[in-house]
Coordinates of C-alpha atoms and ligand atoms in Angstrom, one line a residue:
M2 CA 172.9 89.4 174.1
A3 CA 169.6 90.9 173.0
L4 CA 168.8 94.4 174.0
L5 CA 165.9 94.5 176.4
T6 CA 163.0 97.0 176.1
S7 CA 159.4 97.1 177.0
F8 CA 156.1 98.7 176.0
D9 CA 152.6 98.2 177.2
F10 CA 151.5 97.0 173.8
V11 CA 153.3 95.8 170.6
V12 CA 151.6 96.0 167.2
V13 CA 153.4 94.1 164.4
G14 CA 152.3 95.9 161.3
A15 CA 151.6 99.5 160.1
G16 CA 148.9 98.8 157.6
V17 CA 145.2 99.6 158.1
A18 CA 144.7 97.0 160.9
G19 CA 147.9 97.8 162.8
L20 CA 147.6 101.6 162.6
R21 CA 143.9 101.6 163.6
A22 CA 144.7 99.3 166.6
A23 CA 147.7 101.4 167.7
I24 CA 145.5 104.6 167.7
E25 CA 143.0 102.8 170.0
L26 CA 145.7 101.3 172.3
S27 CA 147.5 104.7 172.7
E28 CA 144.7 106.0 175.0
H29 CA 145.7 103.4 177.6
G30 CA 149.5 102.9 177.4
S31 CA 152.7 103.0 175.4
V32 CA 152.5 101.4 171.9
L33 CA 155.2 100.2 169.6
C34 CA 153.9 99.9 166.0
L35 CA 156.4 98.1 163.7
A36 CA 156.8 98.0 160.0
K37 CA 159.5 95.7 158.6
R38 CA 160.4 98.1 155.8
E39 CA 159.2 101.7 155.2
L40 CA 156.1 102.6 157.1
T41 CA 154.3 103.0 153.7
E42 CA 155.1 99.6 152.3
S43 CA 152.1 97.3 153.0
N44 CA 149.2 95.7 151.1
T45 CA 147.1 98.6 152.4
Q46 CA 149.1 101.0 150.2
Y47 CA 148.3 99.0 147.0
A48 CA 144.6 98.6 147.6
Q49 CA 143.0 100.2 144.5
G50 CA 139.3 99.5 144.2
G51 CA 137.9 100.7 147.5
I52 CA 136.4 100.1 150.9
A53 CA 132.9 98.5 151.2
V54 CA 130.6 100.1 153.8
A55 CA 126.8 100.4 154.1
L56 CA 126.5 104.2 154.2
A57 CA 124.5 105.0 151.1
A58 CA 120.9 106.0 151.5
D59 CA 119.6 102.9 149.7
D60 CA 121.9 100.5 151.6
S61 CA 121.9 98.8 155.0
P62 CA 124.2 96.6 157.1
E63 CA 121.6 93.8 156.6
L64 CA 122.1 94.0 152.8
H65 CA 125.9 94.2 153.2
L66 CA 125.7 91.1 155.5
A67 CA 123.6 89.2 152.9
D68 CA 126.2 89.9 150.2
T69 CA 129.1 88.9 152.5
L70 CA 127.4 85.6 153.4
A71 CA 126.6 84.8 149.8
A72 CA 130.2 85.5 148.6
G73 CA 131.8 83.3 151.3
A74 CA 130.8 79.9 149.9
G75 CA 129.0 78.6 152.9
L76 CA 131.8 79.2 155.4
V77 CA 131.4 82.8 156.6
N78 CA 131.2 83.1 160.4
A79 CA 127.9 85.0 160.4
E80 CA 128.6 86.7 163.8
A81 CA 131.9 88.0 162.6
A82 CA 130.3 89.3 159.4
R83 CA 127.6 91.0 161.4
V84 CA 130.2 92.8 163.5
L85 CA 132.0 93.9 160.3
V86 CA 128.9 95.4 158.6
T87 CA 127.4 97.0 161.7
E88 CA 130.6 98.5 163.1
G89 CA 131.9 99.4 159.7
P90 CA 129.9 102.6 159.2
E91 CA 131.1 104.0 162.5
R92 CA 134.8 103.2 161.7
V93 CA 134.5 104.8 158.3
R94 CA 132.8 108.0 159.7
E95 CA 135.7 108.2 162.2
L96 CA 138.2 108.0 159.3
L97 CA 136.3 110.8 157.6
G98 CA 136.6 112.8 160.8
W99 CA 140.4 112.2 160.7
G100 CA 140.5 113.7 157.3
A101 CA 140.1 110.9 154.8
R102 CA 139.4 112.3 151.3
F103 CA 137.2 109.8 149.5
D104 CA 135.9 110.7 146.0
R105 CA 132.7 112.7 146.0
S106 CA 130.0 113.4 143.4
G107 CA 129.5 116.9 141.9
H108 CA 127.1 117.7 144.8
G109 CA 129.8 116.9 147.4
D110 CA 128.2 113.6 148.5
L111 CA 130.3 110.5 148.9
A112 CA 130.5 108.7 145.6
F113 CA 129.7 105.0 146.0
T114 CA 130.6 102.6 143.3
R115 CA 129.5 98.9 142.8
E116 CA 131.8 95.9 142.6
G117 CA 131.2 92.3 141.7
A118 CA 128.7 90.5 144.0
H119 CA 127.6 93.7 145.8
S120 CA 123.8 94.3 145.5
R121 CA 124.2 98.0 146.1
N122 CA 126.7 100.8 145.2
R123 CA 128.6 100.7 148.5
V124 CA 132.3 100.9 147.7
L125 CA 134.0 104.2 148.6
H126 CA 137.2 105.1 146.7
A127 CA 139.9 107.7 146.7
N128 CA 141.7 109.4 143.8
G129 CA 140.0 106.8 141.5
D130 CA 142.3 103.8 142.1
S131 CA 144.3 104.8 145.2
T132 CA 141.9 104.0 148.1
G133 CA 144.4 102.1 150.3
R134 CA 147.0 104.8 150.0
E135 CA 144.5 107.4 151.2
I136 CA 143.3 105.3 154.1
G137 CA 147.0 104.6 155.1
R138 CA 147.8 108.3 154.8
T139 CA 144.9 109.3 157.0
L140 CA 145.7 106.8 159.7
Y141 CA 149.4 107.5 159.6
A142 CA 148.9 111.2 159.9
H143 CA 146.6 110.7 162.9
A144 CA 148.9 108.2 164.6
S145 CA 151.9 110.4 164.1
T146 CA 150.3 113.1 166.3
I147 CA 150.0 110.7 169.3
K148 CA 152.9 110.7 171.7
A149 CA 152.2 107.3 173.1
I150 CA 152.8 105.6 169.8
E151 CA 156.3 104.9 168.5
L152 CA 156.1 104.1 164.8
R153 CA 159.2 102.2 163.9
A154 CA 160.2 101.5 160.3
F155 CA 162.7 98.6 159.5
G156 CA 161.7 96.9 162.7
F157 CA 161.5 93.2 161.8
A158 CA 159.7 90.9 164.2
R159 CA 161.4 87.6 163.9
D160 CA 159.6 85.6 166.6
L161 CA 157.2 85.9 169.5
L162 CA 158.6 85.7 173.0
L163 CA 157.0 83.0 175.2
S164 CA 156.8 82.9 179.0
G165 CA 155.4 79.4 179.7
D166 CA 152.4 79.1 177.3
R167 CA 151.8 82.9 177.2
V168 CA 153.0 85.4 174.7
A169 CA 155.1 88.0 176.5
G170 CA 156.5 90.1 173.7
I171 CA 158.5 89.9 170.5
E172 CA 162.0 89.4 169.3
V173 CA 163.1 92.1 166.8
L174 CA 166.0 91.4 164.4
H175 CA 167.8 94.6 163.5
E176 CA 169.4 95.3 160.1
D177 CA 172.9 94.9 161.6
G178 CA 172.0 91.4 162.8
S179 CA 171.6 92.3 166.5
T180 CA 168.4 91.5 168.3
E181 CA 166.1 93.2 170.7
H182 CA 163.6 91.5 173.1
I183 CA 160.6 93.7 173.6
R184 CA 158.3 92.8 176.5
A185 CA 154.6 93.8 176.3
R186 CA 151.3 93.1 178.0
A187 CA 149.9 91.9 174.7
V188 CA 151.1 91.5 171.1
L189 CA 148.9 92.1 168.0
L190 CA 149.9 90.5 164.7
A191 CA 148.7 92.9 162.0
S192 CA 151.4 91.7 159.6
G193 CA 149.2 91.5 156.5
G194 CA 149.0 88.9 153.7
M195 CA 151.0 86.0 152.4
G196 CA 151.1 86.5 148.6
M197 CA 154.9 86.0 148.6
V198 CA 154.4 82.3 149.3
Y199 CA 153.7 82.2 145.5
A200 CA 155.9 83.1 142.6
N201 CA 153.2 85.3 141.1
T202 CA 151.5 87.7 143.4
T203 CA 149.9 91.1 143.5
N204 CA 151.2 91.7 147.0
P205 CA 154.4 93.7 147.7
D206 CA 157.6 92.1 149.0
V207 CA 156.6 92.5 152.6
A208 CA 153.7 90.0 152.4
T209 CA 155.8 87.0 153.5
A210 CA 153.3 85.4 155.9
D211 CA 155.4 86.4 159.0
G212 CA 152.5 86.7 161.4
P213 CA 150.8 83.3 160.8
A214 CA 154.3 81.6 160.7
M215 CA 155.3 83.2 164.0
A216 CA 152.0 82.3 165.6
L217 CA 152.2 78.7 164.4
R218 CA 155.8 78.3 165.7
A219 CA 154.7 79.7 169.1
G220 CA 151.9 77.1 169.3
A221 CA 148.8 79.2 168.2
E222 CA 146.3 77.8 165.7
L223 CA 145.8 78.9 162.1
A224 CA 142.5 78.4 160.2
D225 CA 141.2 78.2 156.6
M226 CA 144.8 78.3 155.2
E227 CA 143.7 76.6 151.9
F228 CA 141.5 79.5 151.0
L229 CA 143.3 82.0 148.8
Q230 CA 142.0 84.4 146.3
F231 CA 143.9 84.5 143.0
H232 CA 143.3 87.7 141.2
P233 CA 142.7 86.9 137.5
T234 CA 144.5 89.9 136.0
A235 CA 147.9 91.0 137.1
L236 CA 150.4 92.7 134.7
Y237 CA 152.8 90.0 133.6
L238 CA 156.2 91.4 132.4
P239 CA 159.4 89.5 133.1
K240 CA 161.2 92.2 135.1
A241 CA 158.2 94.0 136.6
P242 CA 156.3 93.3 139.8
R243 CA 152.8 91.7 139.3
F244 CA 150.9 95.0 139.4
L245 CA 147.2 94.5 139.8
L246 CA 145.0 95.3 136.8
S247 CA 141.8 96.2 138.6
E248 CA 138.6 94.3 138.2
A249 CA 137.0 97.7 137.4
M250 CA 138.9 97.6 134.0
R251 CA 136.8 94.6 133.0
G252 CA 133.8 96.5 134.4
E253 CA 134.6 99.3 132.0
G254 CA 134.6 96.8 129.1
A255 CA 138.2 95.4 128.9
Q256 CA 138.3 92.0 127.1
L257 CA 140.5 89.0 127.7
R258 CA 142.2 87.4 124.7
N259 CA 144.4 84.4 124.4
D260 CA 147.6 84.3 122.4
R261 CA 145.6 83.5 119.3
G262 CA 143.6 86.7 119.8
E263 CA 140.4 84.8 120.8
R264 CA 138.0 86.3 123.4
F265 CA 137.8 83.0 125.3
M266 CA 135.6 84.1 128.2
L267 CA 132.6 84.3 125.8
G268 CA 132.5 80.5 125.8
C269 CA 133.2 80.0 129.5
H270 CA 130.5 82.0 131.3
P271 CA 127.3 84.0 130.5
L272 CA 129.0 87.1 132.2
A273 CA 132.1 86.6 130.1
E274 CA 134.9 88.7 131.5
L275 CA 132.7 89.7 134.4
A276 CA 132.3 86.2 135.7
P277 CA 133.4 85.6 139.3
R278 CA 137.1 86.0 140.0
D279 CA 137.8 82.3 140.6
I280 CA 136.1 81.3 137.3
V281 CA 138.1 83.9 135.3
A282 CA 141.3 82.9 137.0
R283 CA 140.8 79.2 136.2
A284 CA 139.8 80.0 132.6
I285 CA 143.1 82.0 132.1
H286 CA 145.0 79.2 133.8
H287 CA 143.4 76.8 131.3
E288 CA 144.3 78.9 128.3
L289 CA 147.9 79.1 129.4
E290 CA 148.0 75.3 129.8
I291 CA 146.6 74.5 126.4
S292 CA 148.6 77.2 124.5
T293 CA 151.1 75.9 122.0
A294 CA 153.0 79.2 122.0
A295 CA 156.7 79.2 123.1
E296 CA 155.7 81.6 125.8
P297 CA 152.0 81.2 126.5
M298 CA 150.3 84.5 127.3
V299 CA 146.8 86.0 127.9
Y300 CA 146.1 89.7 127.2
L301 CA 143.7 92.2 128.8
D302 CA 142.6 94.4 125.9
L303 CA 141.3 97.9 126.4
T304 CA 142.3 99.4 123.1
H305 CA 138.7 99.6 121.9
L306 CA 137.8 101.9 124.8
P307 CA 138.0 105.8 124.7
A308 CA 141.6 106.7 125.6
E309 CA 140.9 109.8 127.6
H310 CA 138.4 108.0 129.8
L311 CA 140.8 105.3 130.6
K312 CA 143.5 107.7 131.6
S313 CA 141.2 109.6 134.0
R314 CA 139.5 106.4 135.3
F315 CA 142.7 104.5 136.0
P316 CA 145.4 107.1 136.4
R317 CA 147.8 105.0 138.6
I318 CA 147.5 101.9 136.4
Y319 CA 148.0 103.9 133.3
Q320 CA 151.1 105.5 134.6
T321 CA 152.5 102.2 136.0
C322 CA 152.0 100.5 132.6
L323 CA 153.7 103.4 130.9
K324 CA 156.7 103.0 133.2
Y325 CA 157.1 99.5 131.8
G326 CA 156.8 100.7 128.2
L327 CA 153.1 99.8 127.7
D328 CA 150.4 102.3 126.7
L329 CA 147.2 100.6 127.7
T330 CA 145.1 102.8 125.4
R331 CA 147.0 101.3 122.4
Q332 CA 148.5 98.0 123.4
P333 CA 146.8 94.9 125.0
L334 CA 148.4 94.1 128.4
P335 CA 150.1 90.8 129.1
T336 CA 148.4 89.3 132.1
R337 CA 148.3 86.3 134.4
P338 CA 146.4 85.4 137.6
A339 CA 148.4 86.0 140.8
A340 CA 148.0 85.2 144.5
H341 CA 146.1 88.1 145.9
Y342 CA 144.3 87.7 149.2
A343 CA 144.5 85.2 152.0
M344 CA 141.1 84.4 153.6
G345 CA 142.9 82.2 156.2
G346 CA 145.4 83.2 158.9
V347 CA 145.8 83.3 162.7
R348 CA 142.6 81.9 164.1
T349 CA 140.9 84.5 166.3
D350 CA 137.6 85.1 168.1
L351 CA 135.6 88.2 167.4
D352 CA 137.9 90.3 169.6
G353 CA 141.1 89.3 167.7
R354 CA 142.1 86.9 170.5
A355 CA 144.3 84.1 169.1
T356 CA 144.4 80.6 170.8
L357 CA 147.5 81.5 172.7
P358 CA 147.2 83.8 175.8
G359 CA 148.6 87.3 175.2
L360 CA 148.4 87.0 171.4
Y361 CA 146.0 88.9 169.1
A362 CA 145.7 89.2 165.4
A363 CA 143.8 91.5 163.0
G364 CA 143.5 92.3 159.3
E365 CA 144.7 90.0 156.6
A366 CA 147.0 88.0 159.0
A367 CA 144.0 87.0 161.0
C368 CA 141.1 84.6 160.3
T369 CA 137.9 85.6 162.1
G370 CA 136.0 83.7 159.5
V371 CA 134.5 86.9 158.2
H372 CA 135.3 86.0 154.5
G373 CA 134.5 82.3 154.7
G374 CA 135.9 80.6 151.6
N375 CA 135.9 83.7 149.4
R376 CA 136.1 87.4 150.2
L377 CA 133.5 89.8 149.0
A378 CA 135.4 92.5 147.1
S379 CA 136.5 95.5 149.2
N380 CA 135.6 93.9 152.5
S381 CA 139.2 93.6 153.7
L382 CA 140.1 97.2 154.3
L383 CA 136.9 97.5 156.3
E384 CA 138.0 94.3 158.2
G385 CA 141.3 95.9 159.2
L386 CA 139.5 99.0 160.6
V387 CA 136.8 97.1 162.5
F388 CA 138.8 94.2 163.9
G389 CA 142.0 96.3 164.5
A390 CA 139.9 98.5 166.8
R391 CA 138.2 95.6 168.4
A392 CA 141.4 93.6 169.1
A393 CA 142.9 96.7 170.7
K394 CA 140.0 97.1 173.1
A395 CA 140.3 93.5 174.1
M396 CA 144.1 93.8 174.6
L397 CA 143.6 96.4 177.3
A398 CA 142.5 93.7 179.8
E399 CA 145.9 92.0 179.6
K400 CA 148.1 92.4 182.7
P401 CA 151.9 92.9 182.7
L402 CA 153.9 89.7 183.1
G403 CA 157.3 89.2 184.8
G404 CA 159.7 86.3 184.5
H405 CA 161.8 84.9 181.8
A406 CA 160.6 85.0 178.2
A407 CA 162.3 83.5 175.1
P408 CA 161.5 82.7 171.4
P409 CA 160.5 79.1 170.6
S410 CA 163.5 76.8 170.0
A411 CA 164.1 75.4 166.5
A412 CA 166.6 73.3 164.5
Y413 CA 168.2 74.6 161.3
G414 CA 170.0 73.3 158.2
N415 CA 172.7 74.9 156.0
G416 CA 171.0 75.4 152.6
D417 CA 170.9 78.6 150.5
A418 CA 167.9 80.6 151.8
C419 CA 167.5 82.6 148.6
A420 CA 167.4 79.5 146.4
L421 CA 165.1 77.7 148.8
R422 CA 162.8 80.6 149.0
R423 CA 162.5 80.8 145.2
E424 CA 161.9 77.1 145.1
V425 CA 159.1 77.3 147.6
Q426 CA 157.4 80.0 145.6
E427 CA 157.7 78.0 142.3
L428 CA 156.6 74.8 144.1
M429 CA 153.5 76.5 145.5
E430 CA 152.7 78.2 142.1
S431 CA 152.8 74.9 140.2
N432 CA 151.4 72.5 142.9
A433 CA 149.2 74.4 145.3
G434 CA 147.9 77.3 143.1
I435 CA 144.7 77.9 141.2
V436 CA 144.1 74.3 140.3
R437 CA 145.1 71.6 142.8
D438 CA 145.0 67.8 143.0
A439 CA 146.2 65.2 145.5
A440 CA 149.3 64.2 143.5
R441 CA 150.6 67.8 143.1
L442 CA 149.8 68.7 146.7
T443 CA 151.6 65.7 148.0
T444 CA 154.7 66.5 145.8
A445 CA 154.6 70.0 147.3
I446 CA 154.2 68.8 150.9
D447 CA 157.1 66.2 150.6
R448 CA 159.5 68.8 149.3
L449 CA 158.4 71.6 151.6
R450 CA 159.1 69.3 154.6
Q451 CA 162.7 68.7 153.3
I452 CA 163.1 72.4 152.6
Q453 CA 162.1 73.3 156.2
A454 CA 165.0 71.0 157.4
E455 CA 167.4 72.6 154.9
L456 CA 166.7 76.2 155.7
P457 CA 169.5 78.0 157.6
A458 CA 169.2 79.9 160.9
P459 CA 167.2 83.1 160.5
T460 CA 170.2 85.4 161.1
D461 CA 168.9 88.1 158.6
R462 CA 165.5 89.2 157.4
L463 CA 165.6 87.3 154.1
R464 CA 166.5 84.0 155.8
A465 CA 163.7 84.6 158.4
E466 CA 161.2 85.4 155.6
A467 CA 162.2 82.2 153.8
R468 CA 161.4 80.2 156.9
N469 CA 158.0 81.9 157.2
I470 CA 157.2 81.4 153.5
A471 CA 158.0 77.7 153.8
A472 CA 156.0 77.2 157.0
C473 CA 152.9 78.9 155.6
G474 CA 153.3 77.2 152.2
L475 CA 153.3 73.9 154.0
A476 CA 150.2 74.9 156.1
I477 CA 148.4 75.9 152.8
A478 CA 149.3 72.7 151.0
C479 CA 148.4 70.4 154.0
S480 CA 145.0 72.2 154.5
A481 CA 144.3 72.0 150.7
L482 CA 145.1 68.3 150.6
A483 CA 142.8 67.6 153.5
R484 CA 139.9 69.5 151.9
R485 CA 138.7 67.0 149.4
E486 CA 136.2 69.3 147.7
S487 CA 136.1 72.5 145.7
R488 CA 134.8 75.7 147.4
G489 CA 135.4 79.4 147.2
G490 CA 139.1 80.1 146.6
H491 CA 140.1 76.4 146.8
Y492 CA 139.7 74.3 143.6
R493 CA 140.6 70.6 143.4
S494 CA 140.4 69.1 139.9
D495 CA 140.1 65.6 141.5
F496 CA 137.2 66.8 143.7
P497 CA 135.6 69.5 141.5
E498 CA 132.3 69.7 143.5
R499 CA 131.4 71.3 146.8
D500 CA 130.7 68.7 149.5
D501 CA 128.6 70.3 152.3
S502 CA 128.0 66.9 153.9
A503 CA 131.7 66.5 154.8
F504 CA 133.4 69.9 154.5
Q505 CA 131.1 72.7 155.6
Q506 CA 133.7 73.3 158.3
H507 CA 136.8 75.3 158.9
S508 CA 140.2 73.7 158.7
V509 CA 142.3 74.3 161.9
L510 CA 146.0 73.7 162.0
G511 CA 147.9 73.8 165.3
P512 CA 150.3 72.1 167.5
K513 CA 148.1 68.9 167.5
G514 CA 147.9 68.7 163.7
L515 CA 145.1 69.5 161.3
R516 CA 141.4 69.1 162.0
F517 CA 138.0 70.3 160.7
E518 CA 135.5 72.0 162.9
Ligands
FAD10 C1 147.1 95.1 144.8 C2 146.1 95.0 145.9 C3 144.8 95.6 145.7 C4 143.9 95.5 146.8 N1 142.7 96.1 146.6 C5 141.8 96.1 147.7 C6 140.6 96.9 147.6 O1 140.3 97.6 146.7 N2 139.8 96.8 148.7 C7 140.0 96.0 149.8 O2 139.3 96.0 150.8 N3 141.2 95.3 149.9 C8 142.1 95.3 148.8 N4 143.2 94.6 148.9 C9 143.5 93.8 150.1 C10 143.9 94.8 151.3 O3 144.7 95.8 150.7 C11 144.6 94.1 152.4 O4 143.9 92.9 152.8 C12 144.7 95.0 153.6 O5 145.2 96.2 153.3 C13 145.6 94.3 154.7 O6 145.8 95.2 155.7 P1 146.6 94.8 156.9 O7 146.7 96.0 157.8 O8 146.1 93.5 157.5 O9 148.1 94.4 156.4 P2 149.1 95.3 155.5 O10 148.5 96.5 154.9 O11 149.7 94.4 154.5 O12 150.2 95.7 156.5 C14 151.1 94.8 157.0 C15 152.2 95.5 157.8 O13 152.9 94.5 158.6 C16 154.3 94.7 158.5 N5 155.0 93.5 158.7 C17 154.8 92.3 158.1 N6 155.6 91.4 158.7 C18 156.3 92.0 159.6 C19 157.3 91.6 160.5 N7 157.8 90.3 160.6 N8 157.9 92.5 161.4 C20 157.4 93.8 161.4 N9 156.5 94.2 160.5 C21 155.9 93.4 159.7 C22 154.5 95.3 157.1 O14 155.7 96.0 157.1 C23 153.2 96.2 157.0 O15 153.5 97.4 157.7 C24 144.2 94.7 147.9 C25 145.4 94.1 148.0 C26 146.4 94.2 147.0 C27 147.7 93.6 147.2

């Protein structure tokens, strides 16, 4: 028997989107804000580069909008992007008011830096390369002072509770295997990214696509699942997590070399290492495929740059590399592309409303269309703040609901969840990664369908996560197979061109199958 509890609102996730939403909701009722591991373990904590916001004197929301639209490969929802850039400044000022310490110039003014595809210096950063950690610290410190918010670590949301066709709460699976049914007027999925669907990812272990998978099982729609950003440069060491080697390192002059020592980007693009992310990622992928070395490798080389500057510009990256025995001032860093950011997710309107009543989503778990087919660097932290707050405001209108509520029913197999989870990740890496084609996607889809039938009942967190990874892997592969063109984060070697006449549309996956609209 599940323990029964209730709150006015449940927020699944304690990253930037979840915490911002919880703060807003707390003015109007009781809020449970869950993290499935420690409260500090989220994609937000690992965000290095910064948060984009039009606050500099020579900048404007209009310019930020133009850059966001240009980056999105023809698929940005312009209304959502306008909301992002116009409400962003207010949300960031609010964060400053709550004590966020962004880096400042010698005169005490906010220091804005520039990142790829931004036409102005508009990216705020903290402690050099620890922006997400500072934003998370600020929101957490503020939320902790609010009595109406219960911040709960190790609270794993396994499924949504349904009452008819309405979401009425969540089912939490405790570490000891017991369950709790938590009723709420509305549920917000702010569960972050889905990097763990792939074998190589910059995301932490918690990014197992739980939100979109739960939403899909309950009958909500997902959108744009085929669009993933693969970061070109993640540290690649056998026993280390794929730690992100920031784009800013290439901005400072880092060079990419193949295992023959050649600087291959010079022949690929006029901007060489500073070419757009998807081009650099594909070039690295190509070098790895054509290498004849026993273990193909590509290196990010900073050894020609001043050591002291590197240590102060990238303190966290420098220390992390040292931890794994690499001194980046003296040794080239082994690197590979890794799944980094999901443009797709739970389909929502501009107020975070999903297609199922009572359900909302915000942050990386959601798809408002704000990033289109490709995210403009540093727009995602801002998205979490802006759409977290908006979703919370919309949730206030939901009324309490009585009656019976239960998770969606499902059938299970008796396979080994750990082995199947690993297989999904390898399958996605080889068949639905940076370079895709119909044959490889079909192989992935066929096997993923079998795996779904083999997965055992989700009686512990790892089993439940395996189910979510497989479900979202299948959603990505099916959407990628249907999009017979290349655009933004989706590249098909059998359809290498963009095809606006057929595919300037969003993919939508729901209970009735897949469609474009
Ligand atoms: C290495 C790295 C660098 C990045 N750099 C930048 C950058 O410079 N600028 C930028 O804008 N973006 C950056 N990003 C992207 C950005 O960090 C994320 O998109 C953003 O932080 C997502 O915030 P979120 O609140 O949606 O989710 P997250 O911050 O990922 O939080 C998700 C939360 O959901 C919880 N959760 C998940 N599933 C469950 C479940 N089943 N039950 C209960 N809780 C659950 C987790 O425990 C966590 O608390 C980076 C990402 C990475 C990985």
